[in-house]
mmCIF file of C-alpha atoms in Angstrom:
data_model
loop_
_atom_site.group_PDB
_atom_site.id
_atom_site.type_symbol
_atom_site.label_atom_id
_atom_site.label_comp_id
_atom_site.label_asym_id
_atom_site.label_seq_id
_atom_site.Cartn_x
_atom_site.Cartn_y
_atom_site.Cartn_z
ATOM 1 C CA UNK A 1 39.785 -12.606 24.851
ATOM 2 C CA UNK A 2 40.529 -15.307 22.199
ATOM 3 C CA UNK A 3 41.928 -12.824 19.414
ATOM 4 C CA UNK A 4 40.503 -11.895 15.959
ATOM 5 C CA UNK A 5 37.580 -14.117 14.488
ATOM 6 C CA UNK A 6 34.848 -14.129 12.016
ATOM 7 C CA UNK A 7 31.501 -16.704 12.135
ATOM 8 C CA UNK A 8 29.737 -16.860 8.932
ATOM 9 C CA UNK A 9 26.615 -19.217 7.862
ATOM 10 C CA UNK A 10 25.714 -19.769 4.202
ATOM 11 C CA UNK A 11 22.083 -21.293 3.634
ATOM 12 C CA UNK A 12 21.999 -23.205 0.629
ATOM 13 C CA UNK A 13 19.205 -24.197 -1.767
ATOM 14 C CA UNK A 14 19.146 -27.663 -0.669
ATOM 15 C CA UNK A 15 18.368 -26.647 3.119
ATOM 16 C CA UNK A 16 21.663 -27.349 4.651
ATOM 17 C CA UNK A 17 23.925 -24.666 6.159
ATOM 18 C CA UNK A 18 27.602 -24.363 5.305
ATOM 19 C CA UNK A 19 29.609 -22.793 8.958
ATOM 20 C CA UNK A 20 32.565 -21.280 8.209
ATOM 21 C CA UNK A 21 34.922 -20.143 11.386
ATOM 22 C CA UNK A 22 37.969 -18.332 11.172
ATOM 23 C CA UNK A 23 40.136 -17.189 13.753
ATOM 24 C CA UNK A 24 43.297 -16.096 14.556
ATOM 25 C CA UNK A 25 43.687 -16.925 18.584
ATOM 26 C CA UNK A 26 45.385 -14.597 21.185
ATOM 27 C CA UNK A 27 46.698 -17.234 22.872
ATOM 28 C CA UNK A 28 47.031 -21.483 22.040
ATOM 29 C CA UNK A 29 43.507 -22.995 21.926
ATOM 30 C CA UNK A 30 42.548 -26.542 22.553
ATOM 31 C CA UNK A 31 40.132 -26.829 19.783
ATOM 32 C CA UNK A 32 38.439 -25.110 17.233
ATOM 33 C CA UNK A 33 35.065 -25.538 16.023
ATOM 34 C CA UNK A 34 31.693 -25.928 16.696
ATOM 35 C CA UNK A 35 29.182 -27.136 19.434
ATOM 36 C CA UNK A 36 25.879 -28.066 19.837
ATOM 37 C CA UNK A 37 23.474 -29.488 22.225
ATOM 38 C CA UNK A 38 21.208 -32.143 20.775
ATOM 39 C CA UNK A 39 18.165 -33.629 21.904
ATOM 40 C CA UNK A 40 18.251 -37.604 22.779
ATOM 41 C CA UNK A 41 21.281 -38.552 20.254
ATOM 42 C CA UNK A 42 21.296 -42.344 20.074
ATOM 43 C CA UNK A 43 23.971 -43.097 18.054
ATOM 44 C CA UNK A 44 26.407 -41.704 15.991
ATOM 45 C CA UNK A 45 28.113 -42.764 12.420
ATOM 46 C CA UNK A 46 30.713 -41.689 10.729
ATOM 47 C CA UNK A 47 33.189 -41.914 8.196
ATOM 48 C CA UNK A 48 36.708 -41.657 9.692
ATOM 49 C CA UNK A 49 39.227 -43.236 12.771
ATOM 50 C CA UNK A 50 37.859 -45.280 14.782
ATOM 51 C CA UNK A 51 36.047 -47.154 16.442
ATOM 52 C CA UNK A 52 37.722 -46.424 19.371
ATOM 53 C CA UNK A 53 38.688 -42.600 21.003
ATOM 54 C CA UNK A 54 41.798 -41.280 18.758
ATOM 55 C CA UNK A 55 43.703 -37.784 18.618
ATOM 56 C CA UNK A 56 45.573 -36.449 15.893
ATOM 57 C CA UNK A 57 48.848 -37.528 17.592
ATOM 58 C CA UNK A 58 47.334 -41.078 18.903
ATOM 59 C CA UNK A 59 45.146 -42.319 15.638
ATOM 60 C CA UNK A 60 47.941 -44.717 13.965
ATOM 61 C CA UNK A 61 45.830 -47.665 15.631
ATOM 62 C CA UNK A 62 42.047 -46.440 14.898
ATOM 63 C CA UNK A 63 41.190 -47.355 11.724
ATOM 64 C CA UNK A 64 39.600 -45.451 8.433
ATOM 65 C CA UNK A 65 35.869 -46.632 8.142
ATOM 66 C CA UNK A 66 32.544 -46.260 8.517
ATOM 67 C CA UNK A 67 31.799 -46.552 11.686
ATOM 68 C CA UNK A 68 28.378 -46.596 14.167
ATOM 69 C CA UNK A 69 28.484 -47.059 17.643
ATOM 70 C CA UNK A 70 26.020 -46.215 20.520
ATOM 71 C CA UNK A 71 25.963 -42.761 21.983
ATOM 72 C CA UNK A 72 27.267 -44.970 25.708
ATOM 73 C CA UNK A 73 30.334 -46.143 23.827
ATOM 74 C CA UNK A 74 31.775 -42.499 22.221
ATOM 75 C CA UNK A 75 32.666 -41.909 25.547
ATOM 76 C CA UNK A 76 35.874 -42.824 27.739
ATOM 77 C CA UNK A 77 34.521 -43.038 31.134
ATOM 78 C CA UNK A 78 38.660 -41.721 33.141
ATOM 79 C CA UNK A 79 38.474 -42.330 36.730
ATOM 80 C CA UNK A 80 39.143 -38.303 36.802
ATOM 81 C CA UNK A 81 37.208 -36.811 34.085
ATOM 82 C CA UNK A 82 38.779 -35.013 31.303
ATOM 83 C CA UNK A 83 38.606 -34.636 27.900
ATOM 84 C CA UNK A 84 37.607 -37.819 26.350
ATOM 85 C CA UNK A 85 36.005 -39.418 23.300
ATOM 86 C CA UNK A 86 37.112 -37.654 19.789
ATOM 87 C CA UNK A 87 37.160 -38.995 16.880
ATOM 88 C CA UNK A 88 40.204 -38.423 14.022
ATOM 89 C CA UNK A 89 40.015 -37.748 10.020
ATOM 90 C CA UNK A 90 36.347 -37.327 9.803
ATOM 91 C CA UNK A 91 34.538 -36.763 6.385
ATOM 92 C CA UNK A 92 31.408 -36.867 7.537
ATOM 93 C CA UNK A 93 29.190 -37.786 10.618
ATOM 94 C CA UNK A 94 25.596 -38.496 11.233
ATOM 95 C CA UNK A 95 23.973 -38.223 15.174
ATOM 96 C CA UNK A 96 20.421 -39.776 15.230
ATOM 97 C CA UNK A 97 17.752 -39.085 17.484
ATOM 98 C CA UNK A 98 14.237 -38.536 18.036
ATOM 99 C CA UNK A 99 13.590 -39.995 14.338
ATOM 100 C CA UNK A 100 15.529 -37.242 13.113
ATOM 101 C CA UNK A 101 19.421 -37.347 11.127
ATOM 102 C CA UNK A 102 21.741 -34.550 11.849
ATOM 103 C CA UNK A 103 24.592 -34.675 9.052
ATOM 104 C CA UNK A 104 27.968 -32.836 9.550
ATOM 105 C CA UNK A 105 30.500 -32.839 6.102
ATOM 106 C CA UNK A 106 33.683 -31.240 5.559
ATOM 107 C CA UNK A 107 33.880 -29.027 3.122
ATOM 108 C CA UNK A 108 37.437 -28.326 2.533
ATOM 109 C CA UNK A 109 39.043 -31.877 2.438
ATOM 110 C CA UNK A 110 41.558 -30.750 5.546
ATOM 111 C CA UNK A 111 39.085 -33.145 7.651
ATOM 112 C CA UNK A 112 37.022 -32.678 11.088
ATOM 113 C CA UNK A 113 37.272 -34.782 14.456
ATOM 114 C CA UNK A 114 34.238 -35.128 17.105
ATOM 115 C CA UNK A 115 33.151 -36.052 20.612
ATOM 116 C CA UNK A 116 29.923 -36.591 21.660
ATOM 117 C CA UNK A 117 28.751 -36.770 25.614
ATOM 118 C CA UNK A 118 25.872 -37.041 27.435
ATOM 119 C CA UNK A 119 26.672 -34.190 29.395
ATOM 120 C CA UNK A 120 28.697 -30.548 29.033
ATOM 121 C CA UNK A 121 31.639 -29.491 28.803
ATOM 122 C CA UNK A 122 31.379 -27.438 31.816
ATOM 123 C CA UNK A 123 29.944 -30.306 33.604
ATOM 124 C CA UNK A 124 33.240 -32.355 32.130
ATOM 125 C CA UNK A 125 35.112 -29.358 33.838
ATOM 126 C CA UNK A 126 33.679 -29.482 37.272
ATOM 127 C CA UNK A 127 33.465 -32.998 37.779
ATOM 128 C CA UNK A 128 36.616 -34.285 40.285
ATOM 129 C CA UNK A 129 35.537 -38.038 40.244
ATOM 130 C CA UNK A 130 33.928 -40.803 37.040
ATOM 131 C CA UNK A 131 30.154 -41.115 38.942
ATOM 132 C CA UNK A 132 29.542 -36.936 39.830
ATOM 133 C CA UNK A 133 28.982 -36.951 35.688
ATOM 134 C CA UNK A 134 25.598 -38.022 35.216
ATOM 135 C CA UNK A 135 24.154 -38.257 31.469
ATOM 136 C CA UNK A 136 21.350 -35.951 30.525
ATOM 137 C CA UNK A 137 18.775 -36.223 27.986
ATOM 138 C CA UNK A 138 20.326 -33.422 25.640
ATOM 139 C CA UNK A 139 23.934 -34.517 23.861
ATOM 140 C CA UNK A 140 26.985 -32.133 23.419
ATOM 141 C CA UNK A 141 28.750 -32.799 19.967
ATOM 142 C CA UNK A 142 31.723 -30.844 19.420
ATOM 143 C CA UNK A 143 32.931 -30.982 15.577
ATOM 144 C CA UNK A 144 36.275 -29.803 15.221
ATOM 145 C CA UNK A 145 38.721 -28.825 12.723
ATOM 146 C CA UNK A 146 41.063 -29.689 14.849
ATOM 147 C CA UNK A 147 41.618 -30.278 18.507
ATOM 148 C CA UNK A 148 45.754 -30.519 20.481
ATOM 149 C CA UNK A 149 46.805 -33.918 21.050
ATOM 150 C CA UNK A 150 47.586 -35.459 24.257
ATOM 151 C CA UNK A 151 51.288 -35.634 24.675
ATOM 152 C CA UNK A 152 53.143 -37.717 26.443
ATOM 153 C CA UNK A 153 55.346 -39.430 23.903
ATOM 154 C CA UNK A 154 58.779 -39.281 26.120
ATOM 155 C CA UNK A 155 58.405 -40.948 29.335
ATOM 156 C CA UNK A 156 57.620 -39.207 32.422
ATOM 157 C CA UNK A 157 56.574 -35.914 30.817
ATOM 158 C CA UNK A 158 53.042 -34.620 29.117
ATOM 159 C CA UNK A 159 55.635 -32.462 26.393
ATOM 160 C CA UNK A 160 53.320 -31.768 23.546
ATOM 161 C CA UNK A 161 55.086 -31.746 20.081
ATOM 162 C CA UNK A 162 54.510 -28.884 18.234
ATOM 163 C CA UNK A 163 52.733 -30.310 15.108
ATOM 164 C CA UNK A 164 50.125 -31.143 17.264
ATOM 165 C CA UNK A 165 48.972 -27.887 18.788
ATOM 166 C CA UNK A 166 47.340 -25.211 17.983
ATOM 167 C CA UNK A 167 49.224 -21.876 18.015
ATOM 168 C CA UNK A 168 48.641 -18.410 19.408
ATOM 169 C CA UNK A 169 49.305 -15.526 15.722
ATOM 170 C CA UNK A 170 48.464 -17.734 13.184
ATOM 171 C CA UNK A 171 44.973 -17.868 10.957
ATOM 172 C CA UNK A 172 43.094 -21.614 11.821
ATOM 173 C CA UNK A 173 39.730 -22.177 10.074
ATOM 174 C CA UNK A 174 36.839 -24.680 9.844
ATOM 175 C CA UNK A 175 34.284 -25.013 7.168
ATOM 176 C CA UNK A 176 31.442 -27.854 7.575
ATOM 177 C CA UNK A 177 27.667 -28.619 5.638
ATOM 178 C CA UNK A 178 25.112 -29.204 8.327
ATOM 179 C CA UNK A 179 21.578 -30.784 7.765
ATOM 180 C CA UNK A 180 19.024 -31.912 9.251
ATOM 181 C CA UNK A 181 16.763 -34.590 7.779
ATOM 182 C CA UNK A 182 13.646 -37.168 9.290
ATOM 183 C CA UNK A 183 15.727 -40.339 9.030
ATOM 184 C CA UNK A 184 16.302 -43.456 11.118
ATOM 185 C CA UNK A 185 19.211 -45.584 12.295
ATOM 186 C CA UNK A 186 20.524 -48.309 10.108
ATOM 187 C CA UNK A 187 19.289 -51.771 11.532
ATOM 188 C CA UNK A 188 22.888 -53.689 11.658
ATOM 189 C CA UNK A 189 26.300 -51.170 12.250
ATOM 190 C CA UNK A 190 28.393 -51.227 9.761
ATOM 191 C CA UNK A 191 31.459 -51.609 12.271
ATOM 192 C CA UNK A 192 31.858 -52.366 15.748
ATOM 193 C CA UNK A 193 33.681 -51.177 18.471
#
């Protein structure tokens, strides 16, 4: 189906759990890493591009900071839904919710990206027109290693250069530290969008 691929979780003394993904795809892949559906999210923070959505071949205008926004303003609400949202050059992110703190690190220094909705991906998917996606109490957060970029650098076509794709043959991995700690949001942002 997608090709040759190992998961593998290391628990460490400390509580946190280091995810390690390797695969090598079958065919090209849009992204590769992990989700997760979280209960009542509220905001996110993180130390990367941004504020604003950014893709590893649109991010020369999103700038490096820490950033904390609102889990209403990750999203880009397109008039036809489609992928939207992700965040660029990500050390580290923390989703809060529910007076709890999930943190997300890379490991390797290669750097993750990340969307978070208030819905899923196959709702994303089915979803012809902006107002048929209604947000749910759970969250989707995918943390990437990396995700394609969008294209459309010549005018009139979508062509997708190919540093910013992710091939069919060759070996792509991901390695992130997750925790989960009782925490609450910082009282001011740091940034804003």
């Amino acid at each position: 189906l997608y090709g040759a691929g190992l998961l593998s979780y290391r628990f460490r003394e400390d509580g946190s759990v280091e995810v390690h993904h390797s695969l090598v795809p079958d065919r090209p892949m849009y992204r590769l890493g992990l989700t997760m559906r979280l209960p009542e999210v509220d905001r996110v923070r993180w130390y990367g591009k941004g504020p604003h959505e950014n893709y590893i071949d649109r991010n020369h205008g999103a700038l490096t900071a820490i950033h904390d926004l609102p889990l209403s303003e990750l999203a880009h609400r397109y008039i036809r839904p489609q992928e939207n949202g992700n965040r660029t050059e990500v050390r580290w992110l923390e989703a809060f919710g529910r007076g709890l703190v999930l943190r997300c690190a890379d490991v390797t220094g290669d750097r993750l990206g990340f969307t978070a909705w208030p819905w899923t991906q196959e709702e994303l998917d089915a979803a012809e027109h902006d107002h048929e996606l209604v947000s749910g109490r759970q969250v989707t957060l995918n943390v990437d290693r990396r995700q394609r970029g969008v294209g459309g650098d010549l005018p009139g076509t979508a062509a997708l250069l190919p540093d910013y794709t992710i091939p069919a043959g060759q070996l792509h991995e991901v390695t992130m530290r997750l925790s989960v700690e009782v925490a609450a949001p910082p009282a001011v942002p740091l940034t804003s969008g």
